[in-house]
Short mmCIF file of C-alpha atoms and ligand atoms in Angstrom, two decimals:
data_model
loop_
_atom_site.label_atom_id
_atom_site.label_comp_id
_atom_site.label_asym_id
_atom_site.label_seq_id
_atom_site.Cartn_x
_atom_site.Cartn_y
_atom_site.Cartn_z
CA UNK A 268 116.83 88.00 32.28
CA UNK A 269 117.75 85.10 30.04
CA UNK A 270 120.97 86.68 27.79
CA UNK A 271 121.00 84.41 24.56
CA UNK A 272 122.93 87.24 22.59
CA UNK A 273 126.74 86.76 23.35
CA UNK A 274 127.70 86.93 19.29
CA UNK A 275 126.56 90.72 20.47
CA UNK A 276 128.60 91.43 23.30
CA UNK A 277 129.51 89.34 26.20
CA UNK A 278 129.51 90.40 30.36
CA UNK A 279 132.47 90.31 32.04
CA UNK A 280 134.31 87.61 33.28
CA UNK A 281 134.47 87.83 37.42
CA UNK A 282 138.60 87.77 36.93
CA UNK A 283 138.23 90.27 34.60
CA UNK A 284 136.49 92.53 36.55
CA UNK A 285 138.55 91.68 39.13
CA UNK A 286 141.66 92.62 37.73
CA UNK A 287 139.91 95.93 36.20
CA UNK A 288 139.57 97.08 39.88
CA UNK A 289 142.69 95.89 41.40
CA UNK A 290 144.47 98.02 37.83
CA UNK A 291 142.43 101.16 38.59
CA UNK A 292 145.13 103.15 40.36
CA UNK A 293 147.90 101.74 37.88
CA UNK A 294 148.05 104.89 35.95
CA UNK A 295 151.29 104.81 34.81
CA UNK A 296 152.25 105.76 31.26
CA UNK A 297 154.01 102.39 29.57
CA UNK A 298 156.40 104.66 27.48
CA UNK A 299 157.49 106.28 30.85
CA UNK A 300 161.08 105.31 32.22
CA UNK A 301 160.24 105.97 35.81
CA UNK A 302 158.75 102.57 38.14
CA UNK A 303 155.26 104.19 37.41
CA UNK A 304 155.62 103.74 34.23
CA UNK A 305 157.42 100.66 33.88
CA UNK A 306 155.08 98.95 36.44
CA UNK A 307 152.13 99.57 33.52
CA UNK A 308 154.73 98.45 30.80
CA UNK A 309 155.34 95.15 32.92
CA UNK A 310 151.44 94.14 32.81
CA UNK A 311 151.06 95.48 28.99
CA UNK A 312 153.57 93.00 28.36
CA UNK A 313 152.41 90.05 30.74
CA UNK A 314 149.06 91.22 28.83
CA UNK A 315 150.81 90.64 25.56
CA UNK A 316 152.47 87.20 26.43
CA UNK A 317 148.95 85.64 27.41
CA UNK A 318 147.27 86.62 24.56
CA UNK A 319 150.65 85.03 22.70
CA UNK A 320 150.58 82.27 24.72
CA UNK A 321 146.74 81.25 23.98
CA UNK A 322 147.15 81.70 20.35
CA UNK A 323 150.86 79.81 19.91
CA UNK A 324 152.55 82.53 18.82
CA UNK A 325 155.38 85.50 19.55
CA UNK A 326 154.08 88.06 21.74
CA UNK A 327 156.00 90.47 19.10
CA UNK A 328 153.16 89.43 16.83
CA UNK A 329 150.65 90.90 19.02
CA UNK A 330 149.52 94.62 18.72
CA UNK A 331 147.09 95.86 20.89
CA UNK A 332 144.21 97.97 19.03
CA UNK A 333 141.01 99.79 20.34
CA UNK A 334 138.21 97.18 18.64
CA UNK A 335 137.82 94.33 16.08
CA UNK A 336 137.12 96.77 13.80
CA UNK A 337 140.00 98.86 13.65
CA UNK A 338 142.17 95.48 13.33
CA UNK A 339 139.81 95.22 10.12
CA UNK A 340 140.47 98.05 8.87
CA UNK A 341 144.44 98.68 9.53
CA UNK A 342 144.74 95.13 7.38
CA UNK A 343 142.37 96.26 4.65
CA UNK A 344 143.51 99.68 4.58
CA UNK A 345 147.55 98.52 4.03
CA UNK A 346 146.69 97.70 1.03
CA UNK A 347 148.37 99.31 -1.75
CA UNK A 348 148.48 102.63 0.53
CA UNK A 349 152.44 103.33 0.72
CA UNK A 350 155.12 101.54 -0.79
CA UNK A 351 156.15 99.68 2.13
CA UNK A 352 153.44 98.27 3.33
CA UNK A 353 150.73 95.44 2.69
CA UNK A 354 151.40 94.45 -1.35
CA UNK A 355 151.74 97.15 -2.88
CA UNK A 356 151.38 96.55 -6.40
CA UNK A 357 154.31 97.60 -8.90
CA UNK A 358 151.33 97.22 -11.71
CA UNK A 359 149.90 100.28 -9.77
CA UNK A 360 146.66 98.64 -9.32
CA UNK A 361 145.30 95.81 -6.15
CA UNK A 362 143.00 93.60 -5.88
CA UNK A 363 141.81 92.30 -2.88
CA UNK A 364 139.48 89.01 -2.53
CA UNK A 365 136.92 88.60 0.34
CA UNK A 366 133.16 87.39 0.61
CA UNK A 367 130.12 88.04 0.42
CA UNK A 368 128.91 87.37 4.60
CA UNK A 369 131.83 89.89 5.95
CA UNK A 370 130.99 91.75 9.11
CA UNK A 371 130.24 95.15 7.90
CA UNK A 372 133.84 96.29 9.45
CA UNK A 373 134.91 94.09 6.40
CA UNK A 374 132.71 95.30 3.46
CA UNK A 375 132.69 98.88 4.54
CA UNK A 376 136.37 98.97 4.55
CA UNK A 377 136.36 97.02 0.86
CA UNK A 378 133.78 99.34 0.19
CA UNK A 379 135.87 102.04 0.55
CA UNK A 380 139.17 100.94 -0.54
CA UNK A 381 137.35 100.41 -3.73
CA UNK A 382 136.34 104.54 -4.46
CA UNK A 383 140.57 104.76 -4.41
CA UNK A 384 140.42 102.37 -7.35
CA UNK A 385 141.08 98.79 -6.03
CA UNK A 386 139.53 96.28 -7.26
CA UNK A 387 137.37 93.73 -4.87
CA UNK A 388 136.17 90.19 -5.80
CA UNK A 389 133.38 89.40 -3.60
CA UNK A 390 133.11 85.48 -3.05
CA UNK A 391 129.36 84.18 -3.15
CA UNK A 392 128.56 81.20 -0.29
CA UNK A 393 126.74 78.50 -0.96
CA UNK A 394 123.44 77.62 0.46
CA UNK A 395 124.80 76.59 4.02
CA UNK A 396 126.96 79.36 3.76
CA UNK A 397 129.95 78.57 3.31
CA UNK A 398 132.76 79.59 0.88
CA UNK A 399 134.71 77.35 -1.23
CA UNK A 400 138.13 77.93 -1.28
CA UNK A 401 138.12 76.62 -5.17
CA UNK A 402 136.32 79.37 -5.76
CA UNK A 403 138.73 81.95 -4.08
CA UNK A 404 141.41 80.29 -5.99
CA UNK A 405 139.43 80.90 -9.40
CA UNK A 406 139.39 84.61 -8.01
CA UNK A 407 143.04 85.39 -8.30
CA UNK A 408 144.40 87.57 -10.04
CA UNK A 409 148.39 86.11 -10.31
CA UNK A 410 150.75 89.61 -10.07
CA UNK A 411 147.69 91.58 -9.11
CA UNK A 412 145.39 90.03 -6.14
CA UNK A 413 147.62 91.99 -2.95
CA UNK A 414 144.95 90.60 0.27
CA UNK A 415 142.45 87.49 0.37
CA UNK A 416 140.26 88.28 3.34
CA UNK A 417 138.18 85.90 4.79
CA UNK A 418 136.27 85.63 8.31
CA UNK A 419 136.65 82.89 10.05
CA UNK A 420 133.07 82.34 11.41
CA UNK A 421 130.09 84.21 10.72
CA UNK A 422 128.27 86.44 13.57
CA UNK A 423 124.98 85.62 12.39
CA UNK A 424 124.66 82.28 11.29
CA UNK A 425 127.93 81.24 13.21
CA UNK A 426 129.25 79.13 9.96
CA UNK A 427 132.98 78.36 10.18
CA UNK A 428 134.62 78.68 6.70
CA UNK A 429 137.54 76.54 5.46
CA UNK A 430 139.95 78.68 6.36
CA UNK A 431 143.50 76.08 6.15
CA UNK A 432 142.04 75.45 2.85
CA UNK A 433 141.95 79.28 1.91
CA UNK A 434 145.18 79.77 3.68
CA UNK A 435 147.14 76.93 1.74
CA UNK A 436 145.56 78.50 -1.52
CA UNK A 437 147.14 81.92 -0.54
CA UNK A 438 150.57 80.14 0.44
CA UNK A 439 150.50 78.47 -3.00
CA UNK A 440 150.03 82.25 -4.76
CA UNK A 441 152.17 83.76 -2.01
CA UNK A 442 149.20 86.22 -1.60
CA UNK A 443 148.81 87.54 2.37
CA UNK A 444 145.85 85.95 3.93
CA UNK A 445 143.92 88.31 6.88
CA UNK A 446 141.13 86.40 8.58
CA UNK A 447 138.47 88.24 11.09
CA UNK A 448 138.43 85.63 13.83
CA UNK A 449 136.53 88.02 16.03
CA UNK A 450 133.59 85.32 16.60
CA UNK A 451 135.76 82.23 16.45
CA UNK A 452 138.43 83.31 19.16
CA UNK A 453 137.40 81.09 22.32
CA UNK A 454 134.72 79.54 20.79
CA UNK A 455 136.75 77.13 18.32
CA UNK A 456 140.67 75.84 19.17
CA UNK A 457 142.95 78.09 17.03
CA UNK A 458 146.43 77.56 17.11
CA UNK A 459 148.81 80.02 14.90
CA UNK A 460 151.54 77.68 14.64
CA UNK A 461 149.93 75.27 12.44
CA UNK A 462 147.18 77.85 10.81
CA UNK A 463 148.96 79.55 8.17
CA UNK A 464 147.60 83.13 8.57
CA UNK A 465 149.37 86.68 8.29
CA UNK A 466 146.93 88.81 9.61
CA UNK A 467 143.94 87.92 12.35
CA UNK A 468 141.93 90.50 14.10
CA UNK A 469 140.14 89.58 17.56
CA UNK A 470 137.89 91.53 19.46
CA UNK A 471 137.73 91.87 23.58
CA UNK A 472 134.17 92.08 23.93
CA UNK A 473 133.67 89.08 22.72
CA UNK A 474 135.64 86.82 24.79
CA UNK A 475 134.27 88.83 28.25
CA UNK A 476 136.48 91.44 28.15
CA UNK A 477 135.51 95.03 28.10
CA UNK A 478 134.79 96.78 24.54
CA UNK A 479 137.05 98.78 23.18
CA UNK A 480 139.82 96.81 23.24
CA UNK A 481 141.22 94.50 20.14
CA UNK A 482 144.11 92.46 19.04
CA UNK A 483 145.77 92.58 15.45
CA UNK A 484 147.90 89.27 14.90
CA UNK A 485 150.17 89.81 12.45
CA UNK A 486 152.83 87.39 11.69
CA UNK A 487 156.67 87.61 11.82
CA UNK A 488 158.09 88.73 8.53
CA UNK A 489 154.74 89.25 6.55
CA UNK A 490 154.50 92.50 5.12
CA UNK A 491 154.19 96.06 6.95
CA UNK A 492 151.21 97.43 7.68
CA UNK A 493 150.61 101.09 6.96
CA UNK A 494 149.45 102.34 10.07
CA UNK A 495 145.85 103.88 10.38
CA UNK A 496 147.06 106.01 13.03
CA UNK A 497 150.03 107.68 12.85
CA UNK A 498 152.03 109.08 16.31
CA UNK A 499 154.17 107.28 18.72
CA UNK A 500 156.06 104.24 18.43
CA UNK A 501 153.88 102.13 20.50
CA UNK A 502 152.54 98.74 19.52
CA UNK A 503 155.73 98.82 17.18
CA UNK A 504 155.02 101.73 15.18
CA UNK A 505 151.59 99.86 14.04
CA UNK A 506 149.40 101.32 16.04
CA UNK A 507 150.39 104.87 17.66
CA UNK A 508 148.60 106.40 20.38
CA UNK A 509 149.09 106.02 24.64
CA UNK A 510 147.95 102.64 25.15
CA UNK A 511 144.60 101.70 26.79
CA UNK A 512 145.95 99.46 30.15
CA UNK A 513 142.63 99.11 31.43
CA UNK A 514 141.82 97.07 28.22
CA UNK A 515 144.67 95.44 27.52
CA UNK A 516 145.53 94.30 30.93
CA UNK A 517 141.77 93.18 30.74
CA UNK A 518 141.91 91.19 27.70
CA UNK A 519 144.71 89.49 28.79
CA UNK A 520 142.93 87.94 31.93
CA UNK A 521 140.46 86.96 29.21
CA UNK A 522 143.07 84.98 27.44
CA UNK A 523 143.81 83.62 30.29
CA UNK A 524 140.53 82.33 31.82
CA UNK A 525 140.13 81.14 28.32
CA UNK A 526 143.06 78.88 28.30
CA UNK A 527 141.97 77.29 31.56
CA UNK A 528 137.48 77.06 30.67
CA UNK A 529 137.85 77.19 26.51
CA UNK A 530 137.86 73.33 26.20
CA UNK A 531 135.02 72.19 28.78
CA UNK A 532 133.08 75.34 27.70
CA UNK A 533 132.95 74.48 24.33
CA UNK A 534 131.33 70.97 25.02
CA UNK A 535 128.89 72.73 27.47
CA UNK A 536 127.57 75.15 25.40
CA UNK A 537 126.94 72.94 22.48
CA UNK A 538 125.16 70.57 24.25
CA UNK A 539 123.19 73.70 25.44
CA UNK A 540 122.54 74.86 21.77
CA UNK A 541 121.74 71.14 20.59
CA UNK A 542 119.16 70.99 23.38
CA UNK A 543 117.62 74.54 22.34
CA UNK A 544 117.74 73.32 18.91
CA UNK A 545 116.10 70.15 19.39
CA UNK A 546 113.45 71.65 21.37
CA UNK A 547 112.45 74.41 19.09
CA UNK A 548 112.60 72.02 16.24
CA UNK A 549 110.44 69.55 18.02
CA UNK A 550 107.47 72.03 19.53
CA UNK A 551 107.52 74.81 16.75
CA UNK A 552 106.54 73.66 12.69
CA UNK A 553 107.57 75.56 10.01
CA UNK A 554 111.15 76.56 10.93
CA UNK A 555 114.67 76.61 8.93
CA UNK A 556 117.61 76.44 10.44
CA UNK A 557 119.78 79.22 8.79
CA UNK A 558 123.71 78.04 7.81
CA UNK A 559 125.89 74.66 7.95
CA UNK A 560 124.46 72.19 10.29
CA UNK A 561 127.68 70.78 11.61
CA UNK A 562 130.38 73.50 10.64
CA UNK A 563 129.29 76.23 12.99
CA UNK A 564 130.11 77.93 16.19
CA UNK A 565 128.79 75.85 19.10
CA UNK A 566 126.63 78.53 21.00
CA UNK A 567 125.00 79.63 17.55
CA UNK A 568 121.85 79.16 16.47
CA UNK A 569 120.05 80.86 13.66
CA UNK A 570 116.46 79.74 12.59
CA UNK A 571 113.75 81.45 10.79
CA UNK A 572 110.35 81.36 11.91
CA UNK A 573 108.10 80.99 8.83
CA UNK A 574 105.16 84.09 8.33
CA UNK A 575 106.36 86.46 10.98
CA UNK A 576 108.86 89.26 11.31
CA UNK A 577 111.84 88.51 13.34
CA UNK A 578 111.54 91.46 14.72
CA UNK A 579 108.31 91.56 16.23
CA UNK A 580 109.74 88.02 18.28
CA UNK A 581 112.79 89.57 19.34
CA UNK A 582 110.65 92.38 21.01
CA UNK A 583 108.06 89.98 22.37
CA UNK A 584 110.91 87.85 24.05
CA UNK A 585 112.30 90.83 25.19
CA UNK A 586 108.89 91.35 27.22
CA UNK A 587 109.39 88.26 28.78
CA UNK A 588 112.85 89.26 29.67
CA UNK A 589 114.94 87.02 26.99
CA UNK A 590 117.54 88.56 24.97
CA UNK A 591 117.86 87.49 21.37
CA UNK A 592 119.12 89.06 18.09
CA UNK A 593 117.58 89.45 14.15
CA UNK A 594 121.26 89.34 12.74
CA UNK A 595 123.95 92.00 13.51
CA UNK A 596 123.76 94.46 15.80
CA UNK A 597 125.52 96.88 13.27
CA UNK A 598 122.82 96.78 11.20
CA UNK A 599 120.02 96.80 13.56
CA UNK A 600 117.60 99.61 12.65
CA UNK A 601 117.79 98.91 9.30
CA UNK A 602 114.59 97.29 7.75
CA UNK A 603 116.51 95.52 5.08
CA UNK A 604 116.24 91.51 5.71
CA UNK A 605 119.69 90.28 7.05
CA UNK A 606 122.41 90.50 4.10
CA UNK A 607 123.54 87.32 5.31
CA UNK A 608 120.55 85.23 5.39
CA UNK A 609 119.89 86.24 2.30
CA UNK A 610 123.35 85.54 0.64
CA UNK A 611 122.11 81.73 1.47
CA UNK A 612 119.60 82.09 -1.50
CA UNK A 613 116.19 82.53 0.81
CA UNK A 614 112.96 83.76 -0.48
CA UNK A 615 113.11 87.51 1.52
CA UNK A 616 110.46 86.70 4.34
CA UNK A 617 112.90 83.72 5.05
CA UNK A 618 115.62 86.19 5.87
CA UNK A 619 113.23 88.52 7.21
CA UNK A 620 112.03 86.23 9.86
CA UNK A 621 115.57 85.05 11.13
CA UNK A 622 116.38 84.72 14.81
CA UNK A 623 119.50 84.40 16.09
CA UNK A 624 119.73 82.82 19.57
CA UNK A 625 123.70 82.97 20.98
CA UNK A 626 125.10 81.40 24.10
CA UNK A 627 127.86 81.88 26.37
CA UNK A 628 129.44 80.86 30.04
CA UNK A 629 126.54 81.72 31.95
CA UNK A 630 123.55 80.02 30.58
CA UNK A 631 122.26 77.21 32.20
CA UNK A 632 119.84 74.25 30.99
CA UNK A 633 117.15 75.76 33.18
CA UNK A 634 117.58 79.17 30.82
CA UNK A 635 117.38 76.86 27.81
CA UNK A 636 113.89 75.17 29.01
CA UNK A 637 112.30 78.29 29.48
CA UNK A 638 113.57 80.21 26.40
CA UNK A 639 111.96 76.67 24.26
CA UNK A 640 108.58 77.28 26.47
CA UNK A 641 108.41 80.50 25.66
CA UNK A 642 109.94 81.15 21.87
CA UNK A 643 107.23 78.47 21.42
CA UNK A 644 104.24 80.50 23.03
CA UNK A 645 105.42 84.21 21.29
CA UNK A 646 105.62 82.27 18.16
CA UNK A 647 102.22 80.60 18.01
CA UNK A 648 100.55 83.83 18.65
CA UNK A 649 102.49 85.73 16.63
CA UNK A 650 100.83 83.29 13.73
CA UNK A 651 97.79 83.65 15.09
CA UNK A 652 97.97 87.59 14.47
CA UNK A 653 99.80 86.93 11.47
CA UNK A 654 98.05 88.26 7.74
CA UNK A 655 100.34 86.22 6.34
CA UNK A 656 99.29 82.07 6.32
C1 LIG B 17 132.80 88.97 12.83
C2 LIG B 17 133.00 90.30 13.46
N1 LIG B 17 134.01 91.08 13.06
C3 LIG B 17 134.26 92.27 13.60
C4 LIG B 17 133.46 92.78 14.60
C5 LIG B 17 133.76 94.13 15.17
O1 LIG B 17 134.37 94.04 16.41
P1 LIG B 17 134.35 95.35 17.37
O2 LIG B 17 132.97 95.41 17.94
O3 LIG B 17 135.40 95.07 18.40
O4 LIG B 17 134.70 96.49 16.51
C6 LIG B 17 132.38 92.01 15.05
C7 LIG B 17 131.48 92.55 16.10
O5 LIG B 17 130.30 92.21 16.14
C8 LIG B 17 132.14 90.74 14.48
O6 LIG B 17 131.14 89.97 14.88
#
């Protein structure tokens, strides 16, 4: 099995697995007083202090939630929903500003934020797709705009948006700035004490964790957030509910093995994705590579294969045992060409035909010879069988 699909989901890291099993008879309630308990509490809040400690920031400013997602939404949701939290507007009306190539945890959330009468600006990208932060700053509404919310890489094409130059926009307007770093964490240096955000949601699975387990960064002294579960006072107040140890004490091992491998993996797996880029680009005609050339993840690659269905190569790859993607995994099953190919302005059987090949700690160059051999055969026969010319 050759796994090119880590934007997906990502195995787990040996030490994370490791520590999973050592934790398993830890079952100790964290709000408990008695050494059961506090035992837990002590690795929730080693947990805490290494996900601080990779991110330069306060582990105070970390709260534990149960998926990228729900960090999402808890941001999104604040706003304008009780009069303590997340700008609420004294005009009695919000407006939040986000773009068009959100994860769907984003634009379902906007989505429905807006039936409870808030208003959302949608930001278009340009044909690399990227946002410009001119035009988020043409988007404000001054008194009125409560969130910008802006990812800060893309799970399908991998583009990294300018997100100091957002931020700085949204310090000038004193506007709260929430960025879904869920595909950038590990992948690109982030460090919280020079990037002016308030809000940044992460997920575990990503970063070879286990799922179900996600971090909400939310600065010191930035507004409350209105919490989307109510309960307890765990995760201080923000996030109610017995914690999950397994997962937290496992995505803090992640932090950790990624503050020891980020650096050299980074190099490594761009030089992988060059090479894989290189060498479909050289054997295969008729290709696009979908998104920003330079400003993109380094394990992402997204390239459509002119006249066939991206579909019909993901499942013939699959036969030969090699794990790819058509876009997001949240929207797979749907037949609709991938929202965020087509936000780059593509013809429909562009977007339609998009691959997206993603690559993590354990692919090797060997992996990326074979995938080029092969892509290259499924392709060429796929045109062969292809109506379309
Ligand atoms: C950019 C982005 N945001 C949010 C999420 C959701 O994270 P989770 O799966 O932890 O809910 C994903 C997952 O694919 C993602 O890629």
């Amino acid at each position: 099995m050759i796994y090119l699909d880590y934007n997906a989901t990502t195995p787990l890291h040996p030490k994370v697995k490791e520590k999973i099993i050592d934790f398993l008879n830890d079952y100790g309630n964290p709000s408990s007083a008695h050494e059961t308990g506090r035992k837990v509490k002590f690795m929730v809040e080693d947990a805490r202090e290494s996900v601080a400690s990779f991110l330069n920031c306060r582990p105070d400013e970390i709260i534990f939630t149960a998926s990228g997602s729900e960090a999402n939404n808890t941001v999104i949701k604040s706003v304008g929903r009780c009069a303590n939290s997340l700008c609420y507007s004294s005009a009695g009306k919000s407006h939040i500003i986000s773009t068009v190539v959100e994860h769907p945890s984003v634009l379902n959330t906007l989505k429905c934020v807006e039936n409870q009468n808030i208003d959302v600006t949608y930001v278009k990208v340009d044909a690399f797709g990227r946002v410009s932060a001119s035009d988020v700053e043409k988007a404000i509404r001054p008194g009125v705009t409560s969130l910008i919310s802006t990812m800060y890489a893309n799970n399908e094409i991998g583009v990294i948006q300018p997100i100091e130059e957002i931020s700085a926009i949204a310090q000038k307007y004193d506007i709260p700035f929430h960025t879904d770093a869920v595909q950038a964490i590990g992948k690109v240096p982030i460090d919280l004490k020079k990037l002016n955000v308030d809000y940044m949601s992460i997920s575990g699975h990503k970063i070879y964790a286990p799922k179900g387990i996600g971090v909400l960064y939310k600065k010191k002294g930035t507004k409350a957030l209105c919490p989307l579960i109510n309960g307890g006072h765990q995760e201080f107040s923000f996030r109610a509910g017995t914690e999950n140890t397994i997962g937290i004490v496992a995505i803090g091992e992640a932090f950790k093995q990624l503050k020891i491998e980020m650096d050299e993996e980074i190099i490594r797996i761009k030089k992988l994705r060059d090479k894989l880029e290189a060498g479909l680009f050289k054997t295969i005609p008729n290709i696009k590579l979908n998104g920003h050339p330079t400003e993109r993840l380094p394990g992402t690659l997204n390239i459509s294969f002119k006249n066939i269905e991206g579909e019909s190569i993901l499942l013939r790859l699959d036969l030969f045992g090699i794990a790819v993607s058509t876009g997001s995994a949240c929207s797979s099953g749907s037949l609709e060409p991938s929202y965020v190919v087509s936000s780059l302005g593509v013809e429909p059987e562009i977007a339609h035909s998009s691959i997206r090949f993603s690559l993590g700690r354990e692919n090797t160059e060997e992996e990326i010879d074979q995938t080029i051999e092969k892509v290259g055969e499924v392709v060429s026969f796929l045109r062969t069988m292809s109506p379309i010319k």
